mmCIF file of C-alpha atoms in Angstrom:
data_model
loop_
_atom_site.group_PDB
_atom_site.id
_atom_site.type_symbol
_atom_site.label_atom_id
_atom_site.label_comp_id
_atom_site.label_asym_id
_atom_site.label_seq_id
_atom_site.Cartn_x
_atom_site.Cartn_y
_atom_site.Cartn_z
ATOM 1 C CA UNK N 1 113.146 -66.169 139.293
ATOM 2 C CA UNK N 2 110.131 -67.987 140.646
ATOM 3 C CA UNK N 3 107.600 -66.483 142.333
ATOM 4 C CA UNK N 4 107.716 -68.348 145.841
ATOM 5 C CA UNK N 5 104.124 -69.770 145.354
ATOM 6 C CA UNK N 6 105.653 -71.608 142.137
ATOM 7 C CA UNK N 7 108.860 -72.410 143.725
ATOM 8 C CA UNK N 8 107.376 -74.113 146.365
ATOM 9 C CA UNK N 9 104.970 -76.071 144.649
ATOM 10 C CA UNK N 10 107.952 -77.040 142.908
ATOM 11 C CA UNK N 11 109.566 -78.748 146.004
ATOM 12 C CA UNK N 12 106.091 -79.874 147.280
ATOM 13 C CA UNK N 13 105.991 -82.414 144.026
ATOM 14 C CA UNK N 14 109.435 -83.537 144.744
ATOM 15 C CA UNK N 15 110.272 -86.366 147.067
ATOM 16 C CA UNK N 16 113.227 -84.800 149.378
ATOM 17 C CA UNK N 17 115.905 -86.778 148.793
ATOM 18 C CA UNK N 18 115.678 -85.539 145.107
ATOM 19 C CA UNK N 19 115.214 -81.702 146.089
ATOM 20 C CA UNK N 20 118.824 -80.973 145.672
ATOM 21 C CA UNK N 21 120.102 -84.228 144.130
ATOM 22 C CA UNK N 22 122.539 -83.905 141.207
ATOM 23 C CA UNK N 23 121.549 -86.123 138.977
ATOM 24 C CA UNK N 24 118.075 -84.588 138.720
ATOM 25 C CA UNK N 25 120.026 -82.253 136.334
ATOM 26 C CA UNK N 26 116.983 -79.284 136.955
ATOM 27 C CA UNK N 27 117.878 -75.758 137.669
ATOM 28 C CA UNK N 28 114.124 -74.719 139.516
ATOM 29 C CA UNK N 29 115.698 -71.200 139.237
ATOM 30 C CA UNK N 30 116.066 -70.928 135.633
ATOM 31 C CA UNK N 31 112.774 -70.464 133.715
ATOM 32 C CA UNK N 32 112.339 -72.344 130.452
ATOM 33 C CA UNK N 33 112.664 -70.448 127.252
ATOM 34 C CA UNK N 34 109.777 -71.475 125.084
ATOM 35 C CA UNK N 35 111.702 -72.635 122.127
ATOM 36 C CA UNK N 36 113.416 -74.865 124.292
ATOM 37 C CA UNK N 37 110.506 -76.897 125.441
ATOM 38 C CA UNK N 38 108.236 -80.148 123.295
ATOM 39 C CA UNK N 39 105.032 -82.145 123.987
ATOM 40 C CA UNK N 40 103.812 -84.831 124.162
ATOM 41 C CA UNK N 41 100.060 -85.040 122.807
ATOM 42 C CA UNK N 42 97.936 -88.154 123.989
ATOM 43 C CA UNK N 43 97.750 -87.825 127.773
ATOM 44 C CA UNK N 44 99.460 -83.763 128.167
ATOM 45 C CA UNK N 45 97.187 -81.743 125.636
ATOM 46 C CA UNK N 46 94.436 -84.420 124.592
ATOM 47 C CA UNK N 47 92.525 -86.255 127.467
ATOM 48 C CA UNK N 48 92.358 -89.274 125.849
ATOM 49 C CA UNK N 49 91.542 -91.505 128.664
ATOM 50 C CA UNK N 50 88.039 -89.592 129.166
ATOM 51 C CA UNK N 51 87.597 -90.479 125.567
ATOM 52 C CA UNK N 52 88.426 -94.314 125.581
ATOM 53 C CA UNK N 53 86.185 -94.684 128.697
ATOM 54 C CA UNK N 54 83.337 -92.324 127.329
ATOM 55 C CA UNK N 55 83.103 -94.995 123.953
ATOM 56 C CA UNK N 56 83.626 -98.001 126.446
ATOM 57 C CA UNK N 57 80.049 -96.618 128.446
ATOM 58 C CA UNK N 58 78.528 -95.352 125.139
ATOM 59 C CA UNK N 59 79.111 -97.986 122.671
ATOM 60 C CA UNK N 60 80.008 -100.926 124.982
ATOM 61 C CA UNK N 61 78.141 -100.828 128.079
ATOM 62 C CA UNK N 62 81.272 -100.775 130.228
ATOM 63 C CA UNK N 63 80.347 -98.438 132.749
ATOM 64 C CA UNK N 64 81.921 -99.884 135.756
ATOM 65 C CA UNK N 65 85.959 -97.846 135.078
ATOM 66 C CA UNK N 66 86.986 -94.975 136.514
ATOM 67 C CA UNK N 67 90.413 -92.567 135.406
ATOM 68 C CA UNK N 68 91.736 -93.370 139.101
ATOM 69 C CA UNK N 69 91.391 -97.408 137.876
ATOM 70 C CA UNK N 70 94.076 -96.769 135.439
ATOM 71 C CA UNK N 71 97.171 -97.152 136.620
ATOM 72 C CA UNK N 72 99.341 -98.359 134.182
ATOM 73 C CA UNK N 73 100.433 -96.793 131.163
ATOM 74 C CA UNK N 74 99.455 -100.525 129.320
ATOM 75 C CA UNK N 75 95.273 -100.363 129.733
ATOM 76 C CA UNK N 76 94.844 -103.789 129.354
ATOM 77 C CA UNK N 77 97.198 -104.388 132.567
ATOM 78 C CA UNK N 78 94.734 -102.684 134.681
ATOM 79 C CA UNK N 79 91.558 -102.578 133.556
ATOM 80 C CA UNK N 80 89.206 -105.486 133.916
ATOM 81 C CA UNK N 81 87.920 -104.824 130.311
ATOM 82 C CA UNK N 82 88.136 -107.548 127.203
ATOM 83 C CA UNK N 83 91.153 -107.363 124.919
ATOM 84 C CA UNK N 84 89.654 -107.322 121.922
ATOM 85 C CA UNK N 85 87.553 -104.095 122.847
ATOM 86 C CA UNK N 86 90.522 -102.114 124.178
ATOM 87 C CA UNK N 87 91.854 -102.423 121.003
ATOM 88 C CA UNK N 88 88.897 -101.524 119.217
ATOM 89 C CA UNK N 89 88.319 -98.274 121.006
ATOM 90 C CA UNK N 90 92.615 -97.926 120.933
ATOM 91 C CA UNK N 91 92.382 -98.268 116.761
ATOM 92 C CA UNK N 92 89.373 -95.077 117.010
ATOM 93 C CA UNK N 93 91.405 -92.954 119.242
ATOM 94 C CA UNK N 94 94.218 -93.129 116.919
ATOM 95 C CA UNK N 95 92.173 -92.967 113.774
ATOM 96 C CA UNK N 96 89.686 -90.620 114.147
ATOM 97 C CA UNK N 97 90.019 -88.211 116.878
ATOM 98 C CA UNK N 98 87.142 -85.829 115.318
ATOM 99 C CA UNK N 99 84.816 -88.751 115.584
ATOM 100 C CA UNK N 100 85.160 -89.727 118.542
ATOM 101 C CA UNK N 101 85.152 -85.754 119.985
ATOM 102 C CA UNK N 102 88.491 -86.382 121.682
ATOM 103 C CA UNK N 103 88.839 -83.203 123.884
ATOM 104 C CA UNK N 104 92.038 -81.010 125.432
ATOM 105 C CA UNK N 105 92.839 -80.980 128.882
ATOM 106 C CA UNK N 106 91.923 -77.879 130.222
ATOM 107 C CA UNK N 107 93.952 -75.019 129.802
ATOM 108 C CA UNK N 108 95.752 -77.114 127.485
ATOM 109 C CA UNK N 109 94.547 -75.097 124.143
ATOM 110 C CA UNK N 110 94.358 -71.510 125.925
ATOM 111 C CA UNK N 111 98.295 -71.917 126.778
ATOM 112 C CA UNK N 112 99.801 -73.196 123.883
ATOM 113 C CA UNK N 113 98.282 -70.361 121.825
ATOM 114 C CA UNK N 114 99.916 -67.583 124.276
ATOM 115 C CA UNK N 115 102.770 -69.860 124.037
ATOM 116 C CA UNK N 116 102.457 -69.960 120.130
ATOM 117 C CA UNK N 117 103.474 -66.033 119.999
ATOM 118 C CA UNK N 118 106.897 -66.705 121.120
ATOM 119 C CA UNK N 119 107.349 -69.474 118.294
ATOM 120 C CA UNK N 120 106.771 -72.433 116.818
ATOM 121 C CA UNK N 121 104.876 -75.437 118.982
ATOM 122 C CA UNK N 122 106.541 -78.952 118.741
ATOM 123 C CA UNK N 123 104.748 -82.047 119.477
ATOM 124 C CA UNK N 124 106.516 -85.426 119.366
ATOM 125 C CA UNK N 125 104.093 -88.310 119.768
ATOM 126 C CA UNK N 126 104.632 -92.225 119.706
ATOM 127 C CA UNK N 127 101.479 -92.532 117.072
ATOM 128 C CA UNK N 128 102.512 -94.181 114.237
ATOM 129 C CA UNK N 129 100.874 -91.520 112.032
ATOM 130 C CA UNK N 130 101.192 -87.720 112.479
ATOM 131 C CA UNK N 131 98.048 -86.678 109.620
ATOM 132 C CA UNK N 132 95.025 -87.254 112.140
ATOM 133 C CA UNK N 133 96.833 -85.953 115.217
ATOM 134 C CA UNK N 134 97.976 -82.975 113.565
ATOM 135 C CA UNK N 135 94.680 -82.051 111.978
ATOM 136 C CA UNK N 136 93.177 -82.256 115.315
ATOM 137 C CA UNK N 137 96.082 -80.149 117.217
ATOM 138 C CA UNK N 138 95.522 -77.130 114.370
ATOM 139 C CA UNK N 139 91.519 -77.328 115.007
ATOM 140 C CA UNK N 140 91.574 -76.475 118.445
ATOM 141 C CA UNK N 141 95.116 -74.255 118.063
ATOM 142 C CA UNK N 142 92.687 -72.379 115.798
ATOM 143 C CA UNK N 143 94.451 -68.767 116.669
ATOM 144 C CA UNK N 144 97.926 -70.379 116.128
ATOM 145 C CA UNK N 145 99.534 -70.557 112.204
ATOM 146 C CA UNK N 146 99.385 -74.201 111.476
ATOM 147 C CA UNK N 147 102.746 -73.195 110.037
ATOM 148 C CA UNK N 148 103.912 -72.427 113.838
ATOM 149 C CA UNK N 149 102.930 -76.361 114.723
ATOM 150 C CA UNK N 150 104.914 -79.086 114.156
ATOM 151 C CA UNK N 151 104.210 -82.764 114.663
ATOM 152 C CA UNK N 152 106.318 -85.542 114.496
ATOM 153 C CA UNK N 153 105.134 -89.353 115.227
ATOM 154 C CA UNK N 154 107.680 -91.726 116.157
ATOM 155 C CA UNK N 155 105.792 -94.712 116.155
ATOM 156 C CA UNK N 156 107.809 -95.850 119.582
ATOM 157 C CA UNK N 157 108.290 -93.945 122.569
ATOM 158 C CA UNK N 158 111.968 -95.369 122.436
ATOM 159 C CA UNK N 159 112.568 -92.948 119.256
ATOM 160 C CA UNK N 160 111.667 -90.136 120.591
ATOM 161 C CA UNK N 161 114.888 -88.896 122.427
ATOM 162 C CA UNK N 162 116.383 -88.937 118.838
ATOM 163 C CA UNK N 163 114.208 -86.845 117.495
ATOM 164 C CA UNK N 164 114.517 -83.933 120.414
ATOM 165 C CA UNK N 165 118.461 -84.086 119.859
ATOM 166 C CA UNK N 166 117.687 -83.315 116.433
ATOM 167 C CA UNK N 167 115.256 -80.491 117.254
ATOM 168 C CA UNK N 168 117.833 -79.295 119.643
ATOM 169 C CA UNK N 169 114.535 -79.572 122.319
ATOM 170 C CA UNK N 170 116.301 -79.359 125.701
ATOM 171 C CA UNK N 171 112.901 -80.083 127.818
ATOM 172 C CA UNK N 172 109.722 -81.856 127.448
ATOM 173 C CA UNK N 173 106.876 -83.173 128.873
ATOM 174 C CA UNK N 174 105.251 -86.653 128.866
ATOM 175 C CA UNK N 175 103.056 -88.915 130.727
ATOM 176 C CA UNK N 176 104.684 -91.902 130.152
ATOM 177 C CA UNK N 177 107.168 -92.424 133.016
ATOM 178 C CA UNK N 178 109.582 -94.503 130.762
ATOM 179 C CA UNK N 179 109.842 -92.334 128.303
ATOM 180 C CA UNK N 180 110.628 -89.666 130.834
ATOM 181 C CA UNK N 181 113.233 -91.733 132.157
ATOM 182 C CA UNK N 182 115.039 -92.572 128.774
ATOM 183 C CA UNK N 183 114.993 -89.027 127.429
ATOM 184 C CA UNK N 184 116.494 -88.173 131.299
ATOM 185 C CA UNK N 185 119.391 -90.095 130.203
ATOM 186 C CA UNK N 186 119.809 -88.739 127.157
ATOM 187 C CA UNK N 187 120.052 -85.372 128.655
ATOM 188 C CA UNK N 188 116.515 -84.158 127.999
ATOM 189 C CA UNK N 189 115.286 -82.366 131.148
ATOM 190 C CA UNK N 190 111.666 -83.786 131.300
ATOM 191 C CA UNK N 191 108.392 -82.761 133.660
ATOM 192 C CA UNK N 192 106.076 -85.435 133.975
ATOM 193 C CA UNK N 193 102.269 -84.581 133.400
ATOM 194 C CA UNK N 194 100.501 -85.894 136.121
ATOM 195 C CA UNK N 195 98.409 -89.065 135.630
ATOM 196 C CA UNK N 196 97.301 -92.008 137.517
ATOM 197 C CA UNK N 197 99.616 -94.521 135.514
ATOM 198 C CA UNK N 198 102.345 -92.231 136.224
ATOM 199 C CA UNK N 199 101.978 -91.488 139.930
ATOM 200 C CA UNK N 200 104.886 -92.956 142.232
ATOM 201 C CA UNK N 201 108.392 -91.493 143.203
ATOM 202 C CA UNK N 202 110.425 -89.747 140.525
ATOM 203 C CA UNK N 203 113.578 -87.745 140.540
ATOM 204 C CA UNK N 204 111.307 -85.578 137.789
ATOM 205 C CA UNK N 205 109.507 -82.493 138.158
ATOM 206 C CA UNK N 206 105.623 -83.293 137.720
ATOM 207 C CA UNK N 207 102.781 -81.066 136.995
ATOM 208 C CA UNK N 208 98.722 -81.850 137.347
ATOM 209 C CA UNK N 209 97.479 -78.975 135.186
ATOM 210 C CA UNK N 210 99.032 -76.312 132.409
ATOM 211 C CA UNK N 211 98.234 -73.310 134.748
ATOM 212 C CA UNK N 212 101.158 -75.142 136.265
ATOM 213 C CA UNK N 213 103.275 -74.346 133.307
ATOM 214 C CA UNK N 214 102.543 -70.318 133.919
ATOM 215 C CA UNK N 215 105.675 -70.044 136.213
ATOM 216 C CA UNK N 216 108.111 -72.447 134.641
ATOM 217 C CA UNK N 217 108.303 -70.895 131.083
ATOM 218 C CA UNK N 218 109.420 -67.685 130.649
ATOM 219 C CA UNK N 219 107.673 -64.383 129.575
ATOM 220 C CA UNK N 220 105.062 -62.987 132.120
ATOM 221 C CA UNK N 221 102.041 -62.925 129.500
ATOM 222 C CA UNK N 222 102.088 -66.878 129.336
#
């Protein structure tokens, strides 16, 4: 069980017509076994954002966005920045993540190594290639096997419930809210990473760090 400090934080982040709802389809009570649980990568373990707004300062003199500014998932929506350079910087991110020094979230490397100890790591990501991605997850999963990390790139988010049926991957977490919603119908219990172009009411559990994870998957040494 929970220690109560988890458990409530648990109900804190849900809105309370959803605390005992059935179709939220969540025991709080039962922690997750780690072979049971995916990732997501852009947005959950790689900040991604701080990159794309780091090269927008650096190499286009667009200093004037915040994180907060962000608030859809779809940049160009909500930022008052010129098409044709969000998809410049967009093309880099997915390219070349060494070049540009895209960095983890915190906490995000530290816990998926002790995680890595209880098995193998699955990321499922809506790049269209897995090779640069990958490389990058192994280089800062540096204590972890790269035999014990598995990447998969879907190329949609739509595609990725398939591929968690497959894996038999009976929770995940994402920061796209749509995503979270379509793999919630498919019968994929998901957490939402918390972002600002996720924020607004949910039936799903949402977390705003990985020391948040430290309670929810089981085995006291994570």
């Amino acid at each position: 069980m929970f220690p109560p400090v988890i458990f409530n934080y648990m109900l804190q982040h849900m809105p309370e017509d959803k605390i005992d709802a059935p179709e939220n389809g969540f025991n709080f009570l039962d922690p997750i076994s780690p072979s049971e649980i995916g990732f997501d990568i852009d947005g959950v373990v790689a900040d991604t954002m701080e990159a794309f707004m780091r090269i927008a300062r650096e190499e286009f003199g667009i200093n004037y966005i915040s994180k907060e500014q962000i608030t859809s998932y779809w940049i160009e929506e909500c930022l008052p920045v010129p098409l044709d350079i969000i998809k410049t910087i967009i093309s880099r991110l997915l390219a070349d993540p060494f070049g540009i020094e895209l960095e983890p979230l915190p906490g995000a490397g530290e816990f998926l190594t002790r995680l890595a100890v209880h098995g193998r790591l699955t990321f499922v990501t809506a790049r269209p290639a897995k090779e640069t991605i990958e490389a990058w997850l192994v280089s800062i999963l540096s204590d972890v096997s790269h035999g014990d990390i598995k990447v998969i790139a879907t190329g949609h988010h739509s595609a990725k419930a398939e591929v968690l049926e497959e894996l038999k991957i009976k929770y995940f977490i994402d920061d796209h809210l749509e995503t979270c919603q379509d793999l919630h119908k498919r019968g994929i219990r998901t957490i939402v990473f918390d972002q600002p172009w996720n924020r607004g009411h949910t039936p799903f559990l949402r977390i705003s760090s990985w020391k948040d994870l430290s309670g929810i998957i089981k085995g006291n040494e994570i």
